[in-house]
């Protein structure tokens, strides 16, 4: 439900489009993962015509007009010495001698498709029945049509938790397919590690074609092509695409079988030019395996687009992707970059700040990253300056010096997103500044603390803020006790001093949290033109899910209502229903933080 504030009528129309035909497979761009490779690359690899001698390399394909194609050097192997033939012969002899039942997992130890998901540190699991009685087809349609990432950092954190959690599989969808749908949303959100966790909770013998597709996407998003090796043969059989043929070659190379890898690579490369960037990257991965002797140079000039395949294999082999090429990919790829441990910390800093605004990176993660940069001492330019100022903000004994460093970090940010990122970066340092109005910067200090959920520290500033200031508005929303009802006059006064847009978001948040009585809320809504009583398909769906306590359903529908690259297109009406439904479903802490974020970023 993304609508322009000036055209609220579009809200109902979009909601109806999103939810009216839930039983019909979506036809949009999110129906299935994009191919990892460019158009035509995923076509089934042509089988080379058999030559007169089994050991001879296949003849090189005809070069396109005007292009000289050098064939790969052959690696002649006598038929009797072929490791592939020897392995096959050994398999035939030994198959009858091995009792494979001794090595199979007993039934009770296998993962059930009735409940798939991952939980652990940093991901408090949702209840198993978080999606209530919703049908799998309904959930599938919502997930496929969700245009991720979504506007809210806190809504994104909630959505990650819900999609990762071990939840019941609806009766009308295969458990592996349900896992694939959830992992695909997580990948589009930039949550590469979370997506891999969901994929890996399915036993490989239960994989379906959709899950094989998502498994490859997740492996690339994590820069880990070796993750494909346990399923590569079955994946290649289920999906006859060149990507899987190349994956077989890479896995053979990583397993220390250069001859077999070379044969598989030539078969997968058949019909493409020797300068094909996707094949060259696969060959570079192949060469990193034991006994690998392939030296491959990657040239990005002329590459029109950064795909998941290109990013994943380049990252795995420590080939730097040029900054200009990231502009051809979605923001989720920058979030994958932020999470990639084998990319230099200084190169990840900017991406990590952006990822933090989308809930992919935490305050602690950002501080650790800049601490690593500062300790290394080899970063240059702005990144080094941020690291130095951050150290002062956290460690200087003088409150004035710490505040000066914080102010420098905040003022250097040039865009709304980077300004919010800097608030997240400095959250704990802001919490250590004493609540003294004489120091100034109360509004930004409070916003910084609340960007990371430090409400207890922020509330210490309650007596130090000016009435109807932005700091006052944020603390009124964040107050865990919710003491005292807010009047329409206070909301309208804040709108007059801050902005009408911020006033609308404050009203929506307070009304959703139940911090205003009905009469005062209606009066302020009329003054600020916020139709909190409006109703459409989406509002009824999320309201009913909240009343039922279906936490996962509320979170998914909240993301549907906030699917925008920024807050500019999230309406106050949508915010009201998101906050109210989260509160009704027992997630009031997240409801408070989303309301605070809305006012901060409006």
Coordinates of C-alpha atoms in Angstrom, one line a residue:
X1 CA 0.0 0.0 0.0
X2 CA 2.4 2.6 -1.2
X3 CA 0.7 5.8 -2.0
X4 CA 1.6 9.4 -2.5
X5 CA 0.6 11.6 0.5
X6 CA -1.1 13.9 -2.0
X7 CA -3.1 11.0 -3.5
X8 CA -4.5 8.8 -0.7
X9 CA -7.0 7.3 -3.1
X10 CA -4.3 5.2 -4.6
X11 CA -3.9 3.3 -1.4
X12 CA -7.1 1.3 -1.7
X13 CA -6.4 0.6 -5.4
X14 CA -2.9 -0.8 -4.8
X15 CA -4.1 -2.8 -1.8
X16 CA -6.9 -4.3 -3.9
X17 CA -4.4 -5.3 -6.6
X18 CA -2.1 -6.9 -4.1
X19 CA -4.7 -8.9 -2.3
X20 CA -7.8 -9.4 -4.5
X21 CA -6.4 -12.2 -6.7
X22 CA -4.3 -14.1 -4.1
X23 CA -5.1 -17.5 -5.6
X24 CA -3.7 -16.6 -9.0
X25 CA 0.1 -17.0 -9.5
X26 CA 1.7 -13.6 -9.6
X27 CA 2.9 -12.4 -13.0
X28 CA 5.2 -9.6 -11.8
X29 CA 9.0 -9.5 -11.6
X30 CA 9.1 -11.1 -8.2
X31 CA 7.3 -14.3 -9.3
X32 CA 10.5 -16.2 -9.3
X33 CA 14.2 -15.4 -8.8
X34 CA 15.9 -13.8 -11.7
X35 CA 18.4 -15.9 -13.5
X36 CA 21.9 -15.4 -12.0
X37 CA 23.2 -15.1 -15.5
X38 CA 22.4 -12.8 -18.4
X39 CA 19.8 -13.5 -21.0
X40 CA 20.6 -16.6 -23.0
X41 CA 23.2 -17.8 -20.5
X42 CA 20.8 -20.1 -18.7
X43 CA 19.8 -22.0 -21.8
X44 CA 20.6 -25.7 -21.5
X45 CA 24.2 -26.3 -22.5
X46 CA 24.4 -27.9 -25.9
X47 CA 25.9 -31.4 -25.9
X48 CA 29.0 -31.5 -28.0
X49 CA 29.0 -33.8 -31.0
X50 CA 31.0 -36.9 -30.2
X51 CA 34.4 -36.8 -31.8
X52 CA 36.3 -39.8 -33.3
X53 CA 38.4 -40.3 -30.2
X54 CA 36.9 -40.3 -26.6
X55 CA 39.8 -38.4 -25.1
X56 CA 39.9 -35.6 -27.7
X57 CA 38.6 -32.1 -26.6
X58 CA 35.5 -31.0 -28.5
X59 CA 36.1 -28.7 -31.4
X60 CA 35.8 -25.0 -30.7
X61 CA 32.5 -23.3 -31.8
X62 CA 32.6 -21.1 -34.7
X63 CA 33.6 -17.5 -33.8
X64 CA 31.1 -14.8 -34.2
X65 CA 31.8 -12.5 -37.2
X66 CA 34.6 -10.1 -36.4
X67 CA 35.6 -11.9 -33.2
X68 CA 38.5 -14.3 -32.7
X69 CA 37.9 -17.1 -30.3
X70 CA 40.8 -19.0 -28.9
X71 CA 39.8 -22.6 -27.8
X72 CA 40.6 -23.8 -24.4
X73 CA 43.8 -25.9 -24.3
X74 CA 43.0 -29.6 -24.4
X75 CA 43.9 -31.9 -21.5
X76 CA 44.2 -35.2 -23.3
X77 CA 43.5 -38.2 -21.0
X78 CA 43.8 -41.8 -22.1
X79 CA 40.5 -43.6 -21.7
X80 CA 42.0 -46.1 -19.3
X81 CA 43.5 -43.3 -17.2
X82 CA 40.3 -41.2 -17.0
X83 CA 39.5 -40.5 -13.3
X84 CA 35.8 -40.2 -14.3
X85 CA 35.9 -43.7 -15.8
X86 CA 37.8 -45.1 -12.9
X87 CA 35.4 -43.7 -10.4
X88 CA 32.4 -45.1 -12.3
X89 CA 34.0 -48.5 -12.5
X90 CA 34.8 -48.5 -8.8
X91 CA 31.2 -47.4 -8.0
X92 CA 29.9 -50.4 -10.0
X93 CA 32.2 -52.8 -8.1
X94 CA 31.7 -51.4 -4.6
X95 CA 27.9 -50.6 -4.8
X96 CA 27.0 -54.2 -3.8
X97 CA 29.6 -54.3 -1.0
X98 CA 28.5 -51.2 0.9
X99 CA 25.6 -51.2 3.3
X100 CA 24.5 -47.6 2.8
X101 CA 21.8 -47.9 5.5
X102 CA 24.5 -47.7 8.1
X103 CA 25.3 -44.1 7.0
X104 CA 21.7 -42.7 6.6
X105 CA 20.2 -40.4 9.2
X106 CA 17.5 -42.2 11.2
X107 CA 14.0 -40.8 10.7
X108 CA 13.8 -39.1 14.0
X109 CA 16.9 -37.1 13.3
X110 CA 15.8 -35.7 9.9
X111 CA 14.3 -32.3 9.4
X112 CA 10.6 -32.3 8.9
X113 CA 9.1 -30.3 6.1
X114 CA 6.1 -29.7 8.4
X115 CA 8.2 -27.0 10.1
X116 CA 11.1 -25.3 8.5
X117 CA 13.2 -22.4 9.7
X118 CA 16.2 -21.3 11.8
X119 CA 16.5 -19.7 15.1
X120 CA 19.5 -18.8 17.3
X121 CA 21.5 -15.8 18.6
X122 CA 20.0 -12.6 17.4
X123 CA 16.9 -14.1 16.0
X124 CA 14.2 -14.8 18.6
X125 CA 11.8 -17.1 16.9
X126 CA 8.2 -16.4 16.2
X127 CA 5.6 -18.9 17.3
X128 CA 5.2 -21.9 15.1
X129 CA 1.6 -20.8 14.2
X130 CA 2.7 -17.2 13.4
X131 CA 0.9 -17.2 10.1
X132 CA -2.3 -18.6 11.6
X133 CA -4.5 -20.5 9.2
X134 CA -3.4 -18.6 6.1
X135 CA -3.2 -20.8 3.0
X136 CA 0.2 -21.4 1.4
X137 CA -0.9 -19.9 -1.9
X138 CA -2.0 -16.7 -0.2
X139 CA 1.3 -16.3 1.6
X140 CA 3.2 -17.3 -1.6
X141 CA 1.4 -14.5 -3.5
X142 CA 2.1 -11.9 -0.9
X143 CA 5.7 -12.8 -0.7
X144 CA 6.2 -12.9 -4.5
X145 CA 4.6 -9.5 -4.9
X146 CA 6.5 -7.9 -2.1
X147 CA 8.8 -5.2 -3.4
X148 CA 11.7 -5.6 -1.0
X149 CA 13.6 -3.9 0.6
X150 CA 10.8 -2.0 2.6
X151 CA 11.0 1.5 4.0
X152 CA 11.2 0.8 7.7
X153 CA 14.4 -0.5 9.4
X154 CA 12.3 -1.9 12.3
X155 CA 9.7 -3.5 10.0
X156 CA 12.6 -5.2 8.1
X157 CA 14.0 -6.6 11.3
X158 CA 10.7 -8.0 12.2
X159 CA 10.2 -9.4 8.8
X160 CA 13.6 -11.1 8.9
X161 CA 12.7 -12.7 12.2
X162 CA 9.3 -13.9 10.9
X163 CA 10.6 -15.4 7.7
X164 CA 13.6 -17.1 9.4
X165 CA 11.6 -18.7 12.2
X166 CA 10.7 -22.4 12.3
X167 CA 7.0 -22.0 11.4
X168 CA 4.3 -24.5 10.4
X169 CA 4.1 -25.2 6.7
X170 CA 0.5 -24.6 5.4
X171 CA -1.3 -27.6 4.2
X172 CA -1.5 -26.5 0.5
X173 CA 2.2 -26.0 -0.2
X174 CA 5.3 -28.2 -0.1
X175 CA 7.6 -27.4 2.9
X176 CA 10.6 -27.0 0.6
X177 CA 8.8 -24.6 -1.7
X178 CA 7.6 -22.6 1.3
X179 CA 11.2 -22.3 2.5
X180 CA 12.2 -21.2 -1.0
X181 CA 9.6 -18.4 -1.0
X182 CA 10.7 -17.1 2.4
X183 CA 14.4 -17.3 1.5
X184 CA 13.8 -15.5 -1.8
X185 CA 12.2 -12.6 0.1
X186 CA 15.2 -12.5 2.5
X187 CA 17.6 -12.4 -0.4
X188 CA 15.7 -9.4 -2.0
X189 CA 15.9 -7.7 1.4
X190 CA 19.6 -8.2 1.5
X191 CA 19.5 -10.8 4.2
X192 CA 22.0 -13.2 2.7
X193 CA 23.0 -15.1 5.8
X194 CA 19.4 -15.4 7.0
X195 CA 18.3 -16.8 3.6
X196 CA 21.1 -19.4 3.6
X197 CA 20.0 -20.5 7.1
X198 CA 16.4 -21.2 5.9
X199 CA 17.6 -23.1 2.8
X200 CA 20.0 -25.2 4.9
X201 CA 17.2 -26.3 7.3
X202 CA 15.8 -28.4 4.5
X203 CA 17.4 -31.8 4.0
X204 CA 19.0 -32.1 0.6
X205 CA 16.9 -35.2 -0.3
X206 CA 13.8 -33.0 0.0
X207 CA 14.9 -30.2 -2.3
X208 CA 12.5 -29.2 -5.1
X209 CA 13.3 -27.2 -8.3
X210 CA 12.4 -23.9 -6.7
X211 CA 14.6 -24.6 -3.7
X212 CA 17.5 -25.6 -6.0
X213 CA 17.1 -22.1 -7.7
X214 CA 17.1 -20.3 -4.3
X215 CA 20.0 -22.4 -3.1
X216 CA 22.1 -21.1 -5.9
X217 CA 21.0 -17.6 -5.3
X218 CA 21.8 -17.9 -1.6
X219 CA 25.2 -19.4 -2.3
X220 CA 26.1 -16.5 -4.6
X221 CA 24.7 -13.9 -2.2
X222 CA 27.1 -15.2 0.5
X223 CA 30.0 -15.4 -1.9
X224 CA 30.2 -19.1 -1.3
X225 CA 30.0 -21.3 -4.4
X226 CA 31.2 -24.3 -2.5
X227 CA 27.8 -24.3 -0.7
X228 CA 26.4 -25.7 -4.0
X229 CA 28.6 -28.8 -4.0
X230 CA 26.4 -31.0 -1.8
X231 CA 23.4 -30.6 -4.2
X232 CA 25.2 -29.8 -7.5
X233 CA 24.5 -33.1 -9.2
X234 CA 20.8 -33.2 -8.3
X235 CA 20.5 -29.5 -9.0
X236 CA 22.0 -29.9 -12.5
X237 CA 19.6 -32.8 -13.2
X238 CA 16.6 -30.9 -12.0
X239 CA 17.5 -27.6 -13.7
X240 CA 19.3 -28.0 -17.0
X241 CA 20.9 -24.6 -17.1
X242 CA 24.4 -23.6 -17.9
X243 CA 24.8 -22.1 -14.4
X244 CA 24.5 -25.6 -12.9
X245 CA 26.8 -27.1 -15.5
X246 CA 29.4 -24.5 -14.5
X247 CA 28.7 -25.3 -10.8
X248 CA 29.6 -28.9 -11.4
X249 CA 32.9 -27.9 -12.9
X250 CA 33.6 -25.5 -10.0
X251 CA 32.8 -28.2 -7.4
X252 CA 35.1 -30.7 -9.2
X253 CA 37.9 -28.1 -9.1
X254 CA 37.3 -27.4 -5.5
X255 CA 37.4 -31.1 -4.8
X256 CA 40.9 -31.3 -6.2
X257 CA 39.9 -33.0 -9.5
X258 CA 41.4 -30.7 -12.2
X259 CA 41.0 -33.0 -15.1
X260 CA 37.4 -33.8 -14.5
X261 CA 36.8 -30.1 -13.8
X262 CA 38.4 -29.1 -17.1
X263 CA 36.2 -31.5 -19.0
X264 CA 33.1 -30.3 -17.3
X265 CA 34.1 -26.7 -17.8
X266 CA 34.6 -27.2 -21.6
X267 CA 31.2 -28.8 -21.9
X268 CA 29.5 -25.9 -20.0
X269 CA 31.5 -23.3 -22.0
X270 CA 30.4 -24.8 -25.3
X271 CA 28.6 -22.2 -27.5
X272 CA 29.9 -19.1 -25.7
X273 CA 32.9 -16.9 -26.4
X274 CA 36.2 -17.3 -24.6
X275 CA 35.8 -13.8 -23.1
X276 CA 32.5 -14.6 -21.4
X277 CA 32.8 -13.0 -18.0
X278 CA 30.5 -15.5 -16.3
X279 CA 32.5 -18.5 -17.5
X280 CA 35.8 -16.8 -16.7
X281 CA 34.6 -16.2 -13.1
X282 CA 33.6 -19.9 -12.8
X283 CA 37.1 -20.9 -14.2
X284 CA 38.7 -18.7 -11.6
X285 CA 36.8 -20.4 -8.8
X286 CA 37.8 -23.8 -10.3
X287 CA 41.4 -22.8 -10.2
X288 CA 41.3 -22.1 -6.4
X289 CA 40.8 -25.8 -5.7
X290 CA 43.5 -28.2 -4.7
X291 CA 45.9 -28.8 -7.7
X292 CA 44.3 -25.9 -9.5
X293 CA 46.7 -24.3 -11.9
X294 CA 44.5 -21.9 -13.8
X295 CA 45.4 -18.2 -13.8
X296 CA 42.4 -16.1 -14.9
X297 CA 42.3 -12.4 -15.3
X298 CA 38.9 -10.7 -14.9
X299 CA 38.3 -7.5 -16.8
X300 CA 35.1 -5.6 -16.0
X301 CA 35.2 -3.1 -18.9
X302 CA 32.2 -3.7 -21.1
X303 CA 30.2 -5.7 -18.5
X304 CA 26.8 -4.0 -18.6
X305 CA 25.3 -5.4 -15.4
X306 CA 26.2 -6.8 -12.0
X307 CA 24.3 -10.1 -11.5
X308 CA 24.2 -12.3 -8.4
X309 CA 26.4 -14.8 -10.2
X310 CA 29.1 -12.2 -11.1
X311 CA 29.0 -10.7 -7.6
X312 CA 29.1 -14.0 -5.8
X313 CA 32.0 -15.6 -7.8
X314 CA 34.0 -12.3 -7.8
X315 CA 33.6 -12.1 -4.0
X316 CA 34.6 -15.7 -3.5
X317 CA 37.8 -15.2 -5.4
X318 CA 38.6 -11.8 -4.0
X319 CA 38.1 -10.0 -7.3
X320 CA 37.1 -6.4 -6.6
X321 CA 33.9 -5.4 -8.2
X322 CA 34.2 -1.8 -9.4
X323 CA 32.0 0.8 -7.6
X324 CA 30.3 1.9 -10.9
X325 CA 29.0 -1.6 -11.5
X326 CA 27.0 -1.7 -8.3
X327 CA 24.8 1.0 -9.7
X328 CA 23.4 -1.6 -12.2
X329 CA 22.2 -3.8 -9.3
X330 CA 19.5 -3.5 -6.7
X331 CA 20.2 -2.2 -3.2
X332 CA 20.2 -5.7 -1.8
X333 CA 23.5 -6.4 -3.5
X334 CA 25.1 -3.6 -1.5
X335 CA 23.7 -5.2 1.7
X336 CA 25.3 -8.6 0.6
X337 CA 28.5 -6.7 0.2
X338 CA 28.2 -5.3 3.8
X339 CA 27.9 -8.8 5.1
X340 CA 30.8 -10.3 3.1
X341 CA 33.6 -11.1 5.5
X342 CA 36.3 -11.6 2.8
X343 CA 35.9 -8.0 1.5
X344 CA 38.1 -5.4 3.1
X345 CA 36.5 -3.6 6.0
X346 CA 37.1 -0.2 4.5
X347 CA 35.5 -1.2 1.2
X348 CA 32.4 -2.4 3.1
X349 CA 31.9 0.7 5.3
X350 CA 29.6 2.7 3.1
X351 CA 27.6 -0.4 2.2
X352 CA 27.3 -1.3 5.9
X353 CA 25.9 2.1 6.7
X354 CA 23.2 1.7 4.0
X355 CA 22.5 -1.9 5.2
X356 CA 22.0 -0.6 8.7
X357 CA 19.1 1.7 7.6
X358 CA 17.4 -1.4 6.1
X359 CA 17.8 -3.5 9.3
X360 CA 20.5 -5.7 7.8
X361 CA 23.3 -4.3 9.9
X362 CA 23.2 -3.4 13.6
X363 CA 24.7 -0.6 15.7
X364 CA 27.1 -3.1 17.2
X365 CA 28.1 -4.4 13.8
X366 CA 28.8 -0.9 12.5
X367 CA 30.9 0.0 15.5
X368 CA 32.9 -3.2 15.2
X369 CA 33.5 -2.6 11.5
X370 CA 34.8 0.9 12.1
X371 CA 36.9 -0.3 15.0
X372 CA 38.6 -2.8 12.7
X373 CA 39.2 0.0 10.2
X374 CA 40.7 2.3 12.9
X375 CA 42.9 -0.4 14.3
X376 CA 44.2 -1.4 10.8
X377 CA 45.3 2.2 10.3
X378 CA 45.6 1.8 6.5
X379 CA 42.3 3.4 5.4
X380 CA 42.3 6.7 3.7
X381 CA 40.0 9.6 3.2
X382 CA 36.5 9.9 4.6
X383 CA 36.4 6.3 6.0
X384 CA 39.4 6.9 8.2
X385 CA 38.0 10.2 9.4
X386 CA 34.7 8.5 10.4
X387 CA 36.7 5.8 12.3
X388 CA 38.7 8.5 14.2
X389 CA 35.6 10.6 15.1
X390 CA 33.8 7.5 16.2
X391 CA 36.6 6.5 18.6
X392 CA 36.5 10.0 20.1
X393 CA 32.7 9.8 20.5
X394 CA 33.0 6.5 22.4
X395 CA 36.2 7.0 24.4
X396 CA 36.9 10.6 25.2
X397 CA 36.5 11.5 28.8
X398 CA 35.1 15.0 28.1
X399 CA 31.4 15.1 27.2
X400 CA 31.9 18.2 25.1
X401 CA 34.5 16.5 23.0
X402 CA 32.3 13.5 22.5
X403 CA 29.4 15.6 21.5
X404 CA 31.6 17.6 19.0
X405 CA 32.7 14.3 17.4
X406 CA 29.0 13.2 17.2
X407 CA 28.0 16.4 15.6
X408 CA 30.8 16.1 13.0
X409 CA 29.6 12.5 12.1
X410 CA 26.0 13.7 11.8
X411 CA 26.8 16.8 9.7
X412 CA 29.0 15.0 7.2
X413 CA 26.0 12.9 6.0
X414 CA 24.6 14.4 2.9
X415 CA 21.4 12.3 2.1
X416 CA 18.4 11.4 4.3
X417 CA 19.5 7.7 4.3
X418 CA 23.1 8.4 5.3
X419 CA 21.9 10.8 8.0
X420 CA 19.8 8.0 9.5
X421 CA 22.7 5.6 9.2
X422 CA 24.9 8.0 11.2
X423 CA 22.2 8.1 13.9
X424 CA 22.4 4.3 14.1
X425 CA 26.2 4.3 14.1
X426 CA 26.4 6.7 17.1
X427 CA 23.5 5.3 19.1
X428 CA 25.5 3.9 22.1
X429 CA 27.9 6.8 22.1
X430 CA 24.8 9.1 22.3
X431 CA 23.5 7.2 25.2
X432 CA 26.7 8.0 27.2
X433 CA 26.1 11.8 26.8
X434 CA 24.6 13.2 30.1
X435 CA 21.1 14.5 29.8
X436 CA 22.0 18.2 30.0
X437 CA 19.9 20.7 27.9
X438 CA 22.9 23.1 28.0
X439 CA 24.8 20.8 25.7
X440 CA 22.3 21.1 22.9
X441 CA 21.6 18.6 20.2
X442 CA 18.9 16.9 22.3
X443 CA 16.7 16.1 19.3
X444 CA 19.5 14.2 17.4
X445 CA 20.8 12.5 20.5
X446 CA 17.4 11.1 21.3
X447 CA 16.8 10.1 17.7
X448 CA 20.2 8.4 17.7
X449 CA 19.5 6.4 20.8
X450 CA 16.0 5.3 19.6
X451 CA 17.3 4.3 16.2
X452 CA 18.8 1.3 18.0
X453 CA 16.0 0.8 20.5
X454 CA 17.8 2.4 23.5
X455 CA 14.6 3.7 25.0
X456 CA 15.7 3.6 28.6
X457 CA 18.7 5.9 28.0
X458 CA 16.6 8.2 25.8
X459 CA 13.9 8.6 28.4
X460 CA 16.5 10.2 30.7
X461 CA 16.1 13.2 28.5
X462 CA 12.4 13.6 29.2
X463 CA 12.8 16.6 31.4
X464 CA 15.5 18.2 29.2
X465 CA 13.5 18.6 25.9
X466 CA 11.4 21.5 24.9
X467 CA 7.6 20.9 24.7
X468 CA 6.4 20.1 21.1
X469 CA 10.0 19.7 19.9
X470 CA 11.1 16.7 17.9
X471 CA 12.8 15.2 20.9
X472 CA 9.5 15.6 22.8
X473 CA 7.6 13.8 20.0
X474 CA 10.0 10.9 19.8
X475 CA 10.0 10.4 23.6
X476 CA 6.2 10.6 23.7
X477 CA 6.1 7.7 21.2
X478 CA 8.9 5.7 22.7
X479 CA 7.7 5.9 26.3
X480 CA 7.3 2.3 27.4
X481 CA 4.8 3.4 30.1
X482 CA 2.8 5.5 27.8
X483 CA 1.9 7.8 30.7
X484 CA -0.7 10.4 29.9
X485 CA -2.9 11.0 26.9
X486 CA -1.7 13.5 24.3
X487 CA -4.0 16.3 23.2
X488 CA -4.8 17.3 19.6
X489 CA -3.3 20.7 20.4
X490 CA 0.0 19.2 21.2
X491 CA 0.1 17.2 17.9
X492 CA -1.0 20.2 15.9
X493 CA 1.5 22.4 17.7
X494 CA 4.3 20.0 16.8
X495 CA 3.1 19.9 13.2
X496 CA 3.4 23.7 13.1
X497 CA 6.9 23.8 14.5
X498 CA 8.3 20.8 12.7
X499 CA 6.4 20.0 9.5
X500 CA 3.0 18.9 8.5
X501 CA 4.3 15.5 7.4
X502 CA 6.0 14.9 10.7
X503 CA 2.8 15.9 12.5
X504 CA 0.8 13.4 10.4
X505 CA 3.2 10.6 11.3
X506 CA 3.1 11.6 15.0
X507 CA -0.7 11.5 15.0
X508 CA -0.7 8.1 13.2
X509 CA 1.8 6.7 15.7
X510 CA 0.1 8.0 18.8
X511 CA -3.4 6.9 17.6
X512 CA -2.1 3.4 16.7
X513 CA -0.4 3.1 20.2
X514 CA -3.6 4.2 21.9
X515 CA -1.9 7.3 23.3
X516 CA -4.8 9.6 22.3
X517 CA -8.5 9.3 23.2
X518 CA -10.9 9.0 20.3
X519 CA -12.2 12.5 20.3
X520 CA -8.7 14.1 20.4
X521 CA -7.5 11.8 17.7
X522 CA -10.4 12.5 15.4
X523 CA -9.9 16.3 15.9
X524 CA -6.2 16.1 15.0
X525 CA -6.9 13.8 12.1
X526 CA -9.4 16.3 10.6
X527 CA -6.9 19.1 11.1
X528 CA -4.0 17.2 9.5
X529 CA -6.1 15.4 6.9
X530 CA -5.2 11.9 8.0
X531 CA -8.0 9.3 7.2
X532 CA -7.3 7.0 10.1
X533 CA -10.9 5.6 9.8
X534 CA -10.5 4.6 6.1
X535 CA -10.9 1.0 5.1
X536 CA -9.8 -1.2 2.2
X537 CA -8.7 -4.8 1.6
X538 CA -5.3 -4.3 3.1
X539 CA -6.4 -2.5 6.2
X540 CA -9.1 -5.1 7.0
X541 CA -6.6 -7.9 6.4
X542 CA -3.9 -6.5 8.8
X543 CA -6.4 -5.4 11.4
X544 CA -8.0 -8.8 11.5
X545 CA -4.6 -10.5 11.7
X546 CA -3.7 -8.3 14.6
X547 CA -6.9 -9.1 16.5
X548 CA -6.3 -12.8 15.9
X549 CA -2.7 -12.5 17.2
X550 CA -1.2 -13.9 14.0
X551 CA 2.2 -12.2 14.5
X552 CA 3.8 -13.5 11.3
X553 CA 0.8 -12.5 9.2
X554 CA 0.8 -9.0 10.7
X555 CA 4.5 -8.5 10.0
X556 CA 4.1 -9.7 6.4
X557 CA 1.1 -7.4 5.8
X558 CA 3.0 -4.5 7.5
X559 CA 5.8 -5.0 4.9
X560 CA 3.2 -5.0 2.1
X561 CA 2.0 -1.6 3.4
X562 CA 5.5 -0.2 3.6
X563 CA 7.1 -1.5 0.4
X564 CA 8.9 1.6 -0.7
X565 CA 12.6 2.4 -1.0
X566 CA 12.1 5.3 1.5
X567 CA 9.5 6.8 3.8
X568 CA 8.3 9.4 1.2
X569 CA 5.6 7.0 -0.1
X570 CA 4.5 5.5 3.2
X571 CA 1.2 7.1 4.1
X572 CA 0.3 8.1 7.7
X573 CA -2.9 5.9 7.3
X574 CA -0.7 2.9 6.5
X575 CA 1.5 3.7 9.6
X576 CA -1.6 3.9 11.8
X577 CA -2.8 0.4 10.8
X578 CA 0.7 -1.1 11.1
X579 CA 1.3 0.3 14.6
X580 CA -2.2 -0.6 15.8
X581 CA -2.0 -4.1 14.5
X582 CA 1.4 -4.8 15.9
X583 CA 0.2 -3.5 19.3
X584 CA -2.9 -5.7 19.1
X585 CA -0.7 -8.8 18.3
X586 CA 1.5 -8.1 21.3
X587 CA 4.5 -6.5 19.5
X588 CA 4.1 -3.1 21.1
X589 CA 7.9 -2.5 21.5
X590 CA 8.3 -2.8 17.7
X591 CA 5.2 -0.7 17.2
X592 CA 6.8 2.1 19.3
X593 CA 10.1 1.9 17.4
X594 CA 8.4 2.0 14.0
X595 CA 6.4 5.0 15.0
X596 CA 9.6 6.8 16.2
X597 CA 11.3 5.9 13.0
X598 CA 8.5 7.3 11.0
X599 CA 8.8 10.8 12.7
X600 CA 12.6 10.7 12.5
X601 CA 12.8 9.9 8.8
X602 CA 9.7 11.7 7.6

